[in-house]
């Protein structure tokens, strides 16, 4: 058995490895617990630099053990596009919201529908969004989505006027706890928008009769309900984030 000396005492290499693994696990737990945003593997390694050489395999082992420790807890360790973070399990979201002195952010159904269309059809122009919803998209909605860093302009469509093409961001994936766009559920599995908002720690505002008039008032998302984009050109390829 391989042995090494620690403080003058010979111990097995396996014990040393386990001790280092435990130290990395605790360090990672502390960093993630204190972080307000997802933390990437590179930053997690940097936080553990005083614990010896930390390779990707050791870090993943520590993260795996940490996930197991929280398997039966109200908090879970998840990985999203931006890295790792702790979050409250969805079934406890209502409990947490009830204890918060501030109400969760309230988003309109029109905004969530617009965001969903961008997520599933990106890159997409504002006119294409309006064609799907069957109602004009307000400037305020587009501004809010960009201020929240859920949507950004990724280019311009090569048609007269060169309208902006919108796509979702890494922050959008992080807030939904996803690593990549392919993890979005199929459209036929999308539930009511109020449930989607609740899972993201948000609150759905009462519908605005003026803004939500038309097909956009549907309780479920249905992007193939006869309001297809009249543009005969094929949709541009999806940009990766």
Tab-separated table of C-alpha atoms in Angstrom:
chain	number	residue	atom	x	y	z
A	1	UNK	CA	0.000	0.000	0.000
A	2	UNK	CA	1.306	3.418	-0.890
A	3	UNK	CA	2.037	5.576	2.132
A	4	UNK	CA	2.996	9.162	2.752
A	5	UNK	CA	3.967	11.179	5.781
A	6	UNK	CA	1.641	13.784	7.273
A	7	UNK	CA	2.910	15.659	10.344
A	8	UNK	CA	5.478	12.930	10.930
A	9	UNK	CA	2.907	10.132	10.824
A	10	UNK	CA	2.705	7.623	7.999
A	11	UNK	CA	-0.775	7.315	6.545
A	12	UNK	CA	-2.116	5.615	3.426
A	13	UNK	CA	-2.386	7.534	0.170
A	14	UNK	CA	-6.089	6.659	0.086
A	15	UNK	CA	-6.605	8.401	3.428
A	16	UNK	CA	-4.781	11.483	2.178
A	17	UNK	CA	-6.893	11.517	-0.987
A	18	UNK	CA	-10.084	11.192	1.025
A	19	UNK	CA	-8.982	13.971	3.366
A	20	UNK	CA	-8.289	16.258	0.418
A	21	UNK	CA	-11.585	15.314	-1.201
A	22	UNK	CA	-13.431	16.173	1.993
A	23	UNK	CA	-11.597	19.496	2.240
A	24	UNK	CA	-12.490	20.373	-1.360
A	25	UNK	CA	-16.102	19.376	-0.751
A	26	UNK	CA	-16.362	21.699	2.250
A	27	UNK	CA	-14.632	24.559	0.435
A	28	UNK	CA	-16.956	24.223	-2.552
A	29	UNK	CA	-19.976	24.089	-0.271
A	30	UNK	CA	-18.927	27.331	1.427
A	31	UNK	CA	-18.308	29.122	-1.882
A	32	UNK	CA	-21.618	28.050	-3.400
A	33	UNK	CA	-23.558	28.825	-0.253
A	34	UNK	CA	-22.219	32.395	-0.233
A	35	UNK	CA	-22.544	32.986	-3.989
A	36	UNK	CA	-25.431	35.001	-5.390
A	37	UNK	CA	-24.821	33.682	-8.914
A	38	UNK	CA	-23.768	30.305	-10.370
A	39	UNK	CA	-20.041	29.606	-9.946
A	40	UNK	CA	-18.071	28.011	-12.761
A	41	UNK	CA	-15.597	25.118	-12.338
A	42	UNK	CA	-12.597	27.405	-12.947
A	43	UNK	CA	-13.590	29.689	-10.063
A	44	UNK	CA	-14.288	26.718	-7.805
A	45	UNK	CA	-10.795	25.380	-8.497
A	46	UNK	CA	-9.303	28.794	-7.743
A	47	UNK	CA	-11.113	28.853	-4.410
A	48	UNK	CA	-9.460	25.539	-3.489
A	49	UNK	CA	-5.920	26.391	-4.591
A	50	UNK	CA	-4.572	26.274	-1.020
A	51	UNK	CA	-5.729	22.651	-0.708
A	52	UNK	CA	-3.179	21.283	-3.147
A	53	UNK	CA	-3.458	20.338	-6.792
A	54	UNK	CA	-7.124	20.186	-7.782
A	55	UNK	CA	-7.893	18.600	-11.139
A	56	UNK	CA	-11.270	18.345	-12.848
A	57	UNK	CA	-11.820	14.763	-11.712
A	58	UNK	CA	-11.293	15.634	-8.051
A	59	UNK	CA	-13.583	18.648	-8.324
A	60	UNK	CA	-16.322	16.561	-9.927
A	61	UNK	CA	-15.991	13.932	-7.195
A	62	UNK	CA	-16.378	16.629	-4.551
A	63	UNK	CA	-19.407	18.082	-6.321
A	64	UNK	CA	-20.922	14.620	-6.676
A	65	UNK	CA	-20.538	13.930	-2.956
A	66	UNK	CA	-22.029	17.321	-2.180
A	67	UNK	CA	-25.039	16.592	-4.376
A	68	UNK	CA	-25.569	13.289	-2.586
A	69	UNK	CA	-25.490	15.009	0.793
A	70	UNK	CA	-28.366	17.257	-0.289
A	71	UNK	CA	-30.441	14.533	-1.931
A	72	UNK	CA	-33.049	14.487	0.839
A	73	UNK	CA	-32.906	18.170	1.726
A	74	UNK	CA	-35.089	21.129	0.748
A	75	UNK	CA	-32.036	22.610	-0.991
A	76	UNK	CA	-30.394	21.043	-4.025
A	77	UNK	CA	-27.122	21.539	-5.879
A	78	UNK	CA	-27.695	22.095	-9.584
A	79	UNK	CA	-25.595	22.956	-12.606
A	80	UNK	CA	-26.706	25.545	-15.141
A	81	UNK	CA	-25.022	27.292	-18.049
A	82	UNK	CA	-23.087	29.590	-15.711
A	83	UNK	CA	-21.865	26.903	-13.312
A	84	UNK	CA	-23.028	25.387	-10.028
A	85	UNK	CA	-25.349	26.823	-7.401
A	86	UNK	CA	-27.644	25.901	-4.545
A	87	UNK	CA	-31.360	26.495	-4.937
A	88	UNK	CA	-34.569	25.682	-3.102
A	89	UNK	CA	-36.404	22.686	-4.551
A	90	UNK	CA	-39.424	23.750	-6.568
A	91	UNK	CA	-41.917	22.105	-4.230
A	92	UNK	CA	-40.822	24.472	-1.451
A	93	UNK	CA	-40.999	27.675	-3.540
A	94	UNK	CA	-44.441	28.669	-2.226
A	95	UNK	CA	-43.283	28.089	1.355
A	96	UNK	CA	-40.253	30.315	0.876
A	97	UNK	CA	-42.268	33.043	-0.854
A	98	UNK	CA	-44.768	33.094	2.007
A	99	UNK	CA	-41.958	33.926	4.441
A	100	UNK	CA	-40.415	36.686	2.339
A	101	UNK	CA	-41.251	40.295	3.272
A	102	UNK	CA	-41.117	41.298	-0.402
A	103	UNK	CA	-43.358	39.915	-3.078
A	104	UNK	CA	-41.726	38.046	-5.954
A	105	UNK	CA	-41.276	39.880	-9.210
A	106	UNK	CA	-44.555	40.042	-11.101
A	107	UNK	CA	-44.408	39.435	-14.832
A	108	UNK	CA	-47.223	39.770	-17.307
A	109	UNK	CA	-48.496	36.857	-19.339
A	110	UNK	CA	-47.611	38.859	-22.441
A	111	UNK	CA	-43.985	39.096	-21.325
A	112	UNK	CA	-43.728	35.378	-20.560
A	113	UNK	CA	-45.316	34.469	-23.887
A	114	UNK	CA	-42.866	36.736	-25.681
A	115	UNK	CA	-39.945	35.167	-23.816
A	116	UNK	CA	-41.177	31.669	-24.639
A	117	UNK	CA	-41.472	32.479	-28.344
A	118	UNK	CA	-37.920	33.828	-28.376
A	119	UNK	CA	-36.637	30.769	-26.515
A	120	UNK	CA	-38.205	28.268	-28.937
A	121	UNK	CA	-37.837	30.168	-32.213
A	122	UNK	CA	-34.579	32.062	-31.741
A	123	UNK	CA	-33.130	33.950	-33.366
A	124	UNK	CA	-36.379	35.786	-34.086
A	125	UNK	CA	-37.395	39.318	-35.010
A	126	UNK	CA	-39.992	41.409	-33.201
A	127	UNK	CA	-42.304	41.193	-36.226
A	128	UNK	CA	-42.065	37.387	-36.144
A	129	UNK	CA	-42.943	37.394	-32.441
A	130	UNK	CA	-45.974	39.564	-33.158
A	131	UNK	CA	-47.055	37.227	-35.972
A	132	UNK	CA	-47.067	34.285	-33.560
A	133	UNK	CA	-48.825	36.106	-30.724
A	134	UNK	CA	-51.299	37.831	-33.008
A	135	UNK	CA	-50.846	41.103	-31.114
A	136	UNK	CA	-48.251	43.864	-31.053
A	137	UNK	CA	-45.315	43.436	-28.656
A	138	UNK	CA	-44.767	46.569	-26.605
A	139	UNK	CA	-41.383	48.257	-26.424
A	140	UNK	CA	-41.623	47.943	-22.652
A	141	UNK	CA	-41.691	44.145	-22.839
A	142	UNK	CA	-38.619	43.958	-25.027
A	143	UNK	CA	-36.812	46.454	-22.812
A	144	UNK	CA	-37.699	44.499	-19.658
A	145	UNK	CA	-36.443	41.235	-21.142
A	146	UNK	CA	-33.142	42.858	-22.045
A	147	UNK	CA	-32.806	44.647	-18.683
A	148	UNK	CA	-33.284	41.312	-16.925
A	149	UNK	CA	-30.557	39.953	-19.196
A	150	UNK	CA	-32.801	37.150	-20.427
A	151	UNK	CA	-32.751	38.319	-24.056
A	152	UNK	CA	-30.168	40.051	-26.233
A	153	UNK	CA	-29.734	41.149	-29.826
A	154	UNK	CA	-27.556	38.641	-31.664
A	155	UNK	CA	-27.611	40.142	-35.131
A	156	UNK	CA	-29.873	41.543	-37.843
A	157	UNK	CA	-31.971	39.719	-40.407
A	158	UNK	CA	-30.907	40.355	-43.997
A	159	UNK	CA	-34.235	41.733	-45.177
A	160	UNK	CA	-35.320	45.340	-45.864
A	161	UNK	CA	-34.869	47.372	-42.698
A	162	UNK	CA	-32.491	44.745	-41.221
A	163	UNK	CA	-34.599	44.139	-38.086
A	164	UNK	CA	-32.845	42.984	-34.924
A	165	UNK	CA	-32.705	39.261	-34.170
A	166	UNK	CA	-33.368	38.329	-30.543
A	167	UNK	CA	-32.117	35.273	-28.648
A	168	UNK	CA	-31.934	34.160	-25.033
A	169	UNK	CA	-28.854	34.550	-22.852
A	170	UNK	CA	-26.835	32.497	-20.395
A	171	UNK	CA	-28.638	34.305	-17.568
A	172	UNK	CA	-31.925	32.976	-18.936
A	173	UNK	CA	-30.598	29.424	-18.722
A	174	UNK	CA	-29.171	30.026	-15.245
A	175	UNK	CA	-32.482	31.337	-13.923
A	176	UNK	CA	-34.253	28.234	-15.227
A	177	UNK	CA	-31.511	25.917	-13.972
A	178	UNK	CA	-30.584	24.706	-17.452
A	179	UNK	CA	-27.186	24.053	-19.012
A	180	UNK	CA	-28.234	24.334	-22.658
A	181	UNK	CA	-31.246	25.214	-24.781
A	182	UNK	CA	-31.783	21.570	-25.705
A	183	UNK	CA	-32.914	20.948	-22.118
A	184	UNK	CA	-36.021	23.086	-22.601
A	185	UNK	CA	-39.112	20.850	-22.481
A	186	UNK	CA	-40.947	20.135	-25.740
A	187	UNK	CA	-43.726	22.614	-26.483
A	188	UNK	CA	-46.411	19.966	-25.988
A	189	UNK	CA	-45.175	19.523	-22.405
A	190	UNK	CA	-45.300	23.226	-21.468
A	191	UNK	CA	-47.742	23.786	-18.626
A	192	UNK	CA	-49.740	26.866	-17.758
A	193	UNK	CA	-47.614	30.004	-17.689
A	194	UNK	CA	-48.496	30.617	-14.042
A	195	UNK	CA	-46.771	27.325	-13.120
A	196	UNK	CA	-43.725	28.220	-15.192
A	197	UNK	CA	-43.475	31.587	-13.443
A	198	UNK	CA	-43.820	29.972	-10.010
A	199	UNK	CA	-41.017	27.489	-10.700
A	200	UNK	CA	-38.730	30.414	-11.558
A	201	UNK	CA	-39.618	32.217	-8.315
A	202	UNK	CA	-41.778	34.752	-10.149
A	203	UNK	CA	-45.404	35.800	-9.950
A	204	UNK	CA	-47.732	36.137	-12.904
A	205	UNK	CA	-49.623	39.437	-12.986
A	206	UNK	CA	-53.341	39.495	-13.788
A	207	UNK	CA	-53.867	39.658	-17.562
A	208	UNK	CA	-53.966	43.099	-19.115
A	209	UNK	CA	-57.035	43.181	-21.341
A	210	UNK	CA	-55.440	45.678	-23.720
A	211	UNK	CA	-52.042	44.012	-23.982
A	212	UNK	CA	-53.258	40.418	-23.991
A	213	UNK	CA	-56.162	40.744	-26.394
A	214	UNK	CA	-56.029	38.117	-29.092
A	215	UNK	CA	-54.358	34.706	-29.329
A	216	UNK	CA	-51.844	35.654	-26.631
A	217	UNK	CA	-54.487	35.050	-23.946
A	218	UNK	CA	-54.266	31.277	-24.316
A	219	UNK	CA	-53.645	29.478	-21.029
A	220	UNK	CA	-51.212	27.130	-22.730
A	221	UNK	CA	-48.500	27.996	-25.181
A	222	UNK	CA	-49.427	26.995	-28.719
A	223	UNK	CA	-47.172	28.398	-31.408
A	224	UNK	CA	-48.792	26.469	-34.267
A	225	UNK	CA	-52.382	27.626	-33.838
A	226	UNK	CA	-52.837	29.117	-37.272
A	227	UNK	CA	-50.930	32.319	-36.546
A	228	UNK	CA	-47.824	31.125	-38.299
A	229	UNK	CA	-45.180	33.555	-39.443
A	230	UNK	CA	-46.331	34.773	-42.885
A	231	UNK	CA	-42.736	35.264	-43.989
A	232	UNK	CA	-42.113	32.592	-46.664
A	233	UNK	CA	-38.401	32.570	-45.913
A	234	UNK	CA	-37.130	29.650	-43.832
A	235	UNK	CA	-36.324	30.447	-40.225
A	236	UNK	CA	-32.654	31.292	-39.634
A	237	UNK	CA	-30.580	28.685	-37.816
A	238	UNK	CA	-30.534	28.802	-34.047
A	239	UNK	CA	-27.509	30.519	-32.549
A	240	UNK	CA	-25.738	28.655	-29.762
A	241	UNK	CA	-25.122	30.586	-26.552
